[in-house]
Amino acid sequence: MSSAIDIDFINSLIDIDPREIKQATVMFTARKLSQAARSISVRGKHSLPKLAYDYDALEPIICREIMELHHQKHHQTYVNNLNAAEEQLAEASSKNNTSKIIQLAPALRFNGGGHINHSIFWQNLSPKKSTPSDDLKKAIESQWKSFDEFKKELSALTVAVQGSGWGWLGYNKKSGKLQLAALPNQDPLEASTGLVPLFGIDVWEHAYYLQYKNVRPSYVEAIWDIANWDDISCRFQEAKKLTT
Ligand SMILES: [Fe+2]
């Protein structure tokens, strides 16, 4: 049974906003979910990815207690709920229960997004100091006046997320440029905007409250010290190959 995350597969499940479902699109949506359900038994269940570092490795920026809870409890819950929703989807699909299939869309979007986002987040962080590749540095400096300007803009956008959500550096496959975005809840970047995710900053309170209390700006400022630029640069290189 594969434990790898099939991003395209999850995106196919969650690229549906239930708020926008109208009568005319219901059958299309059901068909799309039903097609996705058929491949679940082939792919197998999702599992919690292992971290590449110890729970206390990101201290003092992120303490062990936050990391343990965030990874073992919060991310694990997204994985469990995604698997449960996919099982229900497969069953509903086998019974041609269109109503049930449609009802599952919000759970698939939320938990699938939570699984995708956190899987990127853990890799975006590292206790090892790193710097952007020359290529990424050049791209950042050509779009913003300097790295500091870019950092300031992404930080401000991320701090301003209302309630729970994420701030992102993404890659626009059509324009071939970097782009910033802020999204609510666990909405995944690619399924929501088409941007390829490079660097995500989780600003759900579970990511910082035990240590930073209500001072979100301090957490966002600090997280730059543990950004894994090797990983972010690698994602940039891969994303550029997708330019259309
Ligand atoms: Fe989180």
CSV table of C-alpha atoms and ligand atoms in Angstrom, one decimal:
chain,number,residue,atom,x,y,z
A,1,MET,CA,0.0,0.0,0.0
A,2,SER,CA,1.5,3.3,-1.0
A,3,SER,CA,1.9,6.1,1.5
A,4,ALA,CA,3.1,8.6,-1.0
A,5,ILE,CA,1.1,11.8,-1.4
A,6,ASP,CA,-0.5,12.0,-4.8
A,7,ILE,CA,-1.0,15.7,-5.1
A,8,ASP,CA,-2.8,15.5,-8.4
A,9,PHE,CA,-5.1,12.9,-7.0
A,10,ILE,CA,-6.0,15.0,-3.9
A,11,ASN,CA,-6.4,18.1,-6.0
A,12,SER,CA,-8.8,16.2,-8.2
A,13,LEU,CA,-10.9,15.5,-5.1
A,14,ILE,CA,-10.8,19.0,-3.5
A,15,ASP,CA,-10.8,21.3,-6.5
A,16,ILE,CA,-14.5,21.7,-5.9
A,17,ASP,CA,-15.9,24.5,-3.8
A,18,PRO,CA,-19.2,23.2,-2.4
A,19,ARG,CA,-20.4,26.8,-2.0
A,20,GLU,CA,-20.4,27.1,-5.8
A,21,ILE,CA,-22.2,23.9,-6.6
A,22,LYS,CA,-25.3,24.7,-8.6
A,23,GLN,CA,-27.9,22.3,-10.0
A,24,ALA,CA,-26.2,22.3,-13.4
A,25,THR,CA,-22.8,21.3,-12.0
A,26,VAL,CA,-24.0,18.7,-9.5
A,27,MET,CA,-23.8,15.8,-11.9
A,28,PHE,CA,-20.4,16.9,-13.2
A,29,THR,CA,-19.1,17.2,-9.6
A,30,ALA,CA,-20.4,13.8,-8.7
A,31,ARG,CA,-18.8,12.3,-11.7
A,32,LYS,CA,-15.5,13.9,-10.9
A,33,LEU,CA,-15.6,12.6,-7.3
A,34,SER,CA,-16.8,9.2,-8.4
A,35,GLN,CA,-13.9,8.9,-10.9
A,36,ALA,CA,-11.5,9.8,-8.1
A,37,ALA,CA,-13.1,7.3,-5.8
A,38,ARG,CA,-12.4,4.4,-8.2
A,39,SER,CA,-8.6,4.9,-7.8
A,40,ILE,CA,-8.6,5.0,-4.0
A,41,SER,CA,-8.5,1.2,-3.7
A,42,VAL,CA,-5.5,1.1,-6.1
A,43,ARG,CA,-3.5,3.9,-4.3
A,44,GLY,CA,-4.1,2.9,-0.7
A,45,LYS,CA,-4.4,5.1,2.4
A,46,HIS,CA,-2.5,8.3,3.3
A,47,SER,CA,-0.1,8.2,6.2
A,48,LEU,CA,1.6,10.8,8.4
A,49,PRO,CA,5.0,11.7,6.8
A,50,LYS,CA,8.1,11.4,9.1
A,51,LEU,CA,10.0,14.6,10.0
A,52,ALA,CA,13.6,14.9,8.7
A,53,TYR,CA,14.6,16.4,12.1
A,54,ASP,CA,13.8,15.9,15.8
A,55,TYR,CA,10.9,17.6,17.5
A,56,ASP,CA,13.2,19.9,19.4
A,57,ALA,CA,15.5,20.6,16.4
A,58,LEU,CA,13.7,23.9,15.6
A,59,GLU,CA,14.1,25.4,19.0
A,60,PRO,CA,14.1,28.1,20.1
A,61,ILE,CA,12.0,29.3,17.1
A,62,ILE,CA,9.4,26.5,17.5
A,63,CYS,CA,9.5,24.5,20.8
A,64,ARG,CA,9.2,20.7,21.1
A,65,GLU,CA,5.7,20.8,22.6
A,66,ILE,CA,4.3,22.7,19.6
A,67,MET,CA,6.0,20.4,17.1
A,68,GLU,CA,4.8,17.2,18.8
A,69,LEU,CA,1.2,18.4,19.0
A,70,HIS,CA,1.3,19.9,15.5
A,71,HIS,CA,2.7,16.8,13.8
A,72,GLN,CA,1.3,14.0,15.9
A,73,LYS,CA,-2.1,15.4,16.7
A,74,HIS,CA,-3.1,18.0,14.2
A,75,HIS,CA,-1.6,16.6,11.0
A,76,GLN,CA,-2.4,13.1,12.0
A,77,THR,CA,-6.1,14.1,12.4
A,78,TYR,CA,-6.1,15.5,8.8
A,79,VAL,CA,-4.7,12.2,7.6
A,80,ASN,CA,-7.2,10.1,9.5
A,81,ASN,CA,-10.2,12.3,8.4
A,82,LEU,CA,-9.0,12.3,4.8
A,83,ASN,CA,-8.8,8.5,4.8
A,84,ALA,CA,-12.2,8.2,6.4
A,85,ALA,CA,-13.7,10.6,3.9
A,86,GLU,CA,-12.1,8.7,1.0
A,87,GLU,CA,-13.5,5.4,2.3
A,88,GLN,CA,-17.0,6.9,2.4
A,89,LEU,CA,-16.5,8.3,-1.1
A,90,ALA,CA,-15.6,4.9,-2.4
A,91,GLU,CA,-18.6,3.4,-0.8
A,92,ALA,CA,-20.9,6.1,-2.0
A,93,SER,CA,-19.5,5.8,-5.5
A,94,SER,CA,-20.0,2.0,-5.5
A,95,LYS,CA,-23.6,2.6,-4.6
A,96,ASN,CA,-24.1,5.4,-7.1
A,97,ASN,CA,-25.2,7.6,-4.1
A,98,THR,CA,-24.8,11.0,-5.8
A,99,SER,CA,-26.1,13.0,-2.8
A,100,LYS,CA,-23.6,11.4,-0.4
A,101,ILE,CA,-20.8,12.0,-2.9
A,102,ILE,CA,-21.6,15.7,-3.1
A,103,GLN,CA,-21.9,15.9,0.7
A,104,LEU,CA,-18.3,14.6,1.1
A,105,ALA,CA,-16.7,17.4,-0.9
A,106,PRO,CA,-16.1,19.8,2.1
A,107,ALA,CA,-14.4,17.1,4.2
A,108,LEU,CA,-12.2,16.1,1.3
A,109,ARG,CA,-11.2,19.7,0.6
A,110,PHE,CA,-10.4,20.5,4.3
A,111,ASN,CA,-8.6,17.4,5.3
A,112,GLY,CA,-6.9,16.8,1.9
A,113,GLY,CA,-5.7,20.4,2.1
A,114,GLY,CA,-4.5,20.0,5.6
A,115,HIS,CA,-2.5,16.9,4.6
A,116,ILE,CA,-1.0,18.6,1.5
A,117,ASN,CA,-0.2,21.9,3.3
A,118,HIS,CA,1.5,20.3,6.4
A,119,SER,CA,3.5,17.8,4.3
A,120,ILE,CA,5.0,20.8,2.5
A,121,PHE,CA,5.4,22.8,5.7
A,122,TRP,CA,7.6,20.3,7.5
A,123,GLN,CA,10.0,20.2,4.5
A,124,ASN,CA,10.0,24.0,4.2
A,125,LEU,CA,11.6,24.1,7.7
A,126,SER,CA,15.0,23.0,8.8
A,127,PRO,CA,17.4,23.6,11.7
A,128,LYS,CA,20.2,23.9,9.1
A,129,LYS,CA,20.9,27.4,7.9
A,130,SER,CA,20.5,27.8,4.2
A,131,THR,CA,20.2,30.5,1.5
A,132,PRO,CA,18.1,30.7,-1.7
A,133,SER,CA,19.8,29.3,-4.8
A,134,ASP,CA,21.3,31.9,-7.2
A,135,ASP,CA,18.4,31.3,-9.5
A,136,LEU,CA,15.7,31.8,-6.9
A,137,LYS,CA,17.5,34.8,-5.4
A,138,LYS,CA,17.6,36.4,-8.9
A,139,ALA,CA,13.9,35.8,-9.4
A,140,ILE,CA,13.0,37.3,-6.0
A,141,GLU,CA,15.2,40.3,-6.6
A,142,SER,CA,13.8,40.9,-10.1
A,143,GLN,CA,10.2,41.0,-8.8
A,144,TRP,CA,10.8,42.7,-5.5
A,145,LYS,CA,13.4,45.4,-5.0
A,146,SER,CA,15.4,43.2,-2.6
A,147,PHE,CA,15.0,40.0,-0.6
A,148,ASP,CA,14.1,42.1,2.4
A,149,GLU,CA,11.2,43.7,0.5
A,150,PHE,CA,10.0,40.3,-0.5
A,151,LYS,CA,10.2,39.1,3.1
A,152,LYS,CA,8.4,42.1,4.3
A,153,GLU,CA,5.6,41.7,1.8
A,154,LEU,CA,5.1,38.0,2.5
A,155,SER,CA,5.2,38.5,6.2
A,156,ALA,CA,2.7,41.3,6.1
A,157,LEU,CA,0.3,39.3,3.9
A,158,THR,CA,0.7,36.3,6.2
A,159,VAL,CA,0.2,38.2,9.5
A,160,ALA,CA,-3.0,39.7,8.0
A,161,VAL,CA,-4.7,36.4,7.3
A,162,GLN,CA,-8.1,36.6,9.1
A,163,GLY,CA,-8.6,33.7,11.5
A,164,SER,CA,-6.8,30.5,10.5
A,165,GLY,CA,-4.9,30.1,7.2
A,166,TRP,CA,-1.6,30.2,5.3
A,167,GLY,CA,0.7,32.7,3.6
A,168,TRP,CA,2.4,31.4,0.5
A,169,LEU,CA,5.2,32.0,-2.0
A,170,GLY,CA,4.1,30.3,-5.1
A,171,TYR,CA,5.1,29.9,-8.8
A,172,ASN,CA,2.8,31.0,-11.6
A,173,LYS,CA,3.1,28.5,-14.4
A,174,LYS,CA,1.5,30.8,-16.9
A,175,SER,CA,3.5,34.0,-16.3
A,176,GLY,CA,6.7,32.2,-15.2
A,177,LYS,CA,6.8,34.5,-12.2
A,178,LEU,CA,6.8,34.2,-8.4
A,179,GLN,CA,3.6,35.2,-6.7
A,180,LEU,CA,2.4,35.6,-3.1
A,181,ALA,CA,-1.0,34.5,-1.8
A,182,ALA,CA,-2.9,34.2,1.4
A,183,LEU,CA,-5.6,31.5,1.8
A,184,PRO,CA,-8.0,30.7,4.6
A,185,ASN,CA,-8.5,27.5,6.5
A,186,GLN,CA,-6.7,24.6,4.8
A,187,ASP,CA,-7.4,25.6,1.3
A,188,PRO,CA,-4.5,24.2,-0.7
A,189,LEU,CA,-2.6,26.6,-2.9
A,190,GLU,CA,-2.5,24.8,-6.2
A,191,ALA,CA,-6.2,23.6,-6.2
A,192,SER,CA,-7.3,27.1,-5.1
A,193,THR,CA,-5.2,29.3,-7.3
A,194,GLY,CA,-3.2,27.2,-9.8
A,195,LEU,CA,0.1,28.4,-8.2
A,196,VAL,CA,2.7,25.8,-7.4
A,197,PRO,CA,3.5,25.9,-3.7
A,198,LEU,CA,7.1,26.8,-2.8
A,199,PHE,CA,7.0,28.1,0.8
A,200,GLY,CA,4.1,28.0,3.1
A,201,ILE,CA,3.7,29.7,6.5
A,202,ASP,CA,1.0,28.1,8.7
A,203,VAL,CA,-0.7,30.8,10.8
A,204,TRP,CA,-3.3,28.6,12.5
A,205,GLU,CA,-3.0,29.2,16.2
A,206,HIS,CA,-2.0,25.6,16.8
A,207,ALA,CA,1.3,26.5,15.0
A,208,TYR,CA,2.4,29.2,17.5
A,209,TYR,CA,0.0,30.0,20.3
A,210,LEU,CA,1.7,27.9,23.1
A,211,GLN,CA,4.9,29.8,22.5
A,212,TYR,CA,4.0,33.2,21.0
A,213,LYS,CA,0.5,33.5,22.5
A,214,ASN,CA,-1.5,36.1,20.4
A,215,VAL,CA,1.6,37.8,18.9
A,216,ARG,CA,1.4,36.3,15.4
A,217,PRO,CA,3.8,38.9,14.0
A,218,SER,CA,6.7,37.6,16.3
A,219,TYR,CA,6.1,34.0,15.1
A,220,VAL,CA,6.1,35.0,11.4
A,221,GLU,CA,9.2,37.1,11.9
A,222,ALA,CA,11.0,34.2,13.6
A,223,ILE,CA,10.1,31.5,11.1
A,224,TRP,CA,12.4,33.0,8.5
A,225,ASP,CA,15.3,31.8,10.6
A,226,ILE,CA,14.3,28.2,10.1
A,227,ALA,CA,13.2,28.4,6.4
A,228,ASN,CA,14.7,25.6,4.4
A,229,TRP,CA,15.9,27.4,1.3
A,230,ASP,CA,17.4,24.2,-0.1
A,231,ASP,CA,13.9,22.7,-0.2
A,232,ILE,CA,12.3,26.0,-1.4
A,233,SER,CA,14.9,26.4,-4.1
A,234,CYS,CA,14.4,22.8,-5.2
A,235,ARG,CA,10.7,23.3,-5.5
A,236,PHE,CA,11.3,26.4,-7.6
A,237,GLN,CA,13.5,24.5,-10.0
A,238,GLU,CA,10.9,21.8,-10.4
A,239,ALA,CA,8.0,24.3,-10.7
A,240,LYS,CA,9.8,26.1,-13.6
A,241,LYS,CA,9.7,22.9,-15.6
A,242,LEU,CA,5.9,23.1,-15.5
A,243,THR,CA,5.8,26.6,-17.2
A,244,THR,CA,3.2,26.6,-19.9
B,1,FE,FE,-1.0,23.5,11.1
